[in-house]
Amino acid sequence: MAVSIKSEREIELMRESCRLLGIVHKELEDKIRPGMTTHEIDVMGDTLIRKLGCIPNFKNYNGYPASVCVSVNDEVVHGIPSRKRYLQEGDIVSLDAGLIYKGYHSDAARTHGVGEISAEAKKLIEVTRQSFFEGIKMAKAGNYLYDISNAIDAYVSQFGYGIVRELVGHGIGTSLHEDPQIPNFAQRRKGLKLQAGMTLAIEPMINMGRADVLWCDDDWTVVSQDGSLSAHYENTVLITEGEPEILTLY
Ligand code: MF3
Ligand code: CO
């Protein structure tokens, strides 16, 4: 499938979809407390998305049963919210959510600390977040897709963390997942040439230990194989001739 270039009208719809998702993430962040269940987070996210007049795009996506992916500690992504899973002080929790506004998808993820967390956990979350910003320094028309991948890898590798390879970023628009795939680790080739009007979900997933991951028996939850903490940071970004626009920031 070819990479779609959005028209000015489509870009406006993407901007609004992403702006609303930024609000959802902000509200969820403000509500995280020790003692709440991961299911409660999903209910809050689902309710808010619908209150904003949008549709949660993860719900029933390939059978995924919730509207917010909630991944705790060694869970990398796609954790399934549960009424039995209580957040505890010191946990880290990754929230991944998306929505559809007038047919246009947005997608973003953040990792938060629950109450006070260790200095090591804080550093993992901050390096993961910063790796996104290092990546998008390269995200402008005329550069190549894998300039982004290489920049993320070069930054993260200094810290000795494991960059997850099995899951990647992606184009986004009238579908949640469009071409191209965007690896977060170094590539030998250049990849396609970036053009203004591309909208990309860039989403480094970083393990404190080794990069290897496993799929759990629920067929969704991805965990680090060595049990180390994992963080995720994702925004939907618009490529322009100049600086990229980060559409899902609050
Ligand atoms: N942000 C996730 C991704 O790009 C979306 C998860 S899809 C779901 O892979 F099915 F798990 F919801
Ligand atoms: Co995504």
Tab-separated table of N, CA and C in Angstrom, residues 12 15 18 63 82 87 103 116 140 147-148 151 158 187 201 205 210-211 225 236 245:
chain	number	residue	atom	x	y	z
A	12	GLU	N	-6.539	19.032	8.614
A	12	GLU	CA	-7.380	19.686	9.639
A	12	GLU	C	-8.112	18.636	10.479
A	15	ARG	N	-5.660	16.952	12.740
A	15	ARG	CA	-5.313	17.836	13.858
A	15	ARG	C	-6.368	17.761	14.956
A	18	CYS	N	-6.377	14.380	16.784
A	18	CYS	CA	-5.211	14.280	17.665
A	18	CYS	C	-5.323	15.226	18.854
A	63	GLY	N	-9.926	-7.918	17.515
A	63	GLY	CA	-10.408	-8.608	18.705
A	63	GLY	C	-9.884	-8.057	20.022
A	82	SER	N	-7.878	-4.997	33.456
A	82	SER	CA	-8.484	-6.050	34.272
A	82	SER	C	-9.034	-5.476	35.566
A	87	LEU	N	-3.172	-1.023	40.540
A	87	LEU	CA	-1.903	-0.291	40.471
A	87	LEU	C	-1.381	-0.069	41.882
A	103	GLY	N	-13.837	9.999	10.873
A	103	GLY	CA	-13.147	9.052	9.998
A	103	GLY	C	-11.632	9.081	10.092
A	116	GLU	N	5.186	7.542	44.029
A	116	GLU	CA	6.647	7.703	43.948
A	116	GLU	C	7.256	6.485	43.257
A	140	LYS	N	11.438	15.546	8.703
A	140	LYS	CA	10.995	16.642	7.845
A	140	LYS	C	11.137	16.255	6.377
A	147	ASP	N	16.136	7.828	8.871
A	147	ASP	CA	16.857	8.827	9.673
A	147	ASP	C	16.223	8.901	11.067
A	148	ILE	N	14.901	8.753	11.103
A	148	ILE	CA	14.181	8.781	12.392
A	148	ILE	C	14.592	7.569	13.230
A	151	ALA	N	18.153	7.818	14.541
A	151	ALA	CA	18.321	8.815	15.610
A	151	ALA	C	17.796	8.274	16.945
A	158	GLN	N	23.007	4.701	24.018
A	158	GLN	CA	23.955	5.250	24.997
A	158	GLN	C	23.656	4.791	26.419
A	187	GLN	N	18.755	1.107	10.911
A	187	GLN	CA	18.504	0.421	9.643
A	187	GLN	C	19.698	0.605	8.716
A	201	ALA	N	2.697	7.763	13.192
A	201	ALA	CA	2.694	7.488	14.642
A	201	ALA	C	4.065	6.897	14.978
A	205	MET	N	9.450	1.853	22.042
A	205	MET	CA	9.156	0.973	23.184
A	205	MET	C	10.500	0.477	23.692
A	210	ARG	N	17.169	-6.317	28.497
A	210	ARG	CA	17.350	-6.768	27.123
A	210	ARG	C	16.134	-6.445	26.258
A	211	ALA	N	16.357	-6.435	24.951
A	211	ALA	CA	15.300	-6.025	24.013
A	211	ALA	C	14.239	-7.101	23.797
A	225	GLN	N	11.207	-10.172	28.064
A	225	GLN	CA	11.537	-11.562	28.383
A	225	GLN	C	12.288	-11.662	29.713
A	236	THR	N	1.239	11.068	17.337
A	236	THR	CA	0.956	11.181	15.908
A	236	THR	C	1.532	12.518	15.434
A	245	GLU	N	4.921	18.772	13.007
A	245	GLU	CA	3.901	19.159	13.990
A	245	GLU	C	3.536	17.925	14.801
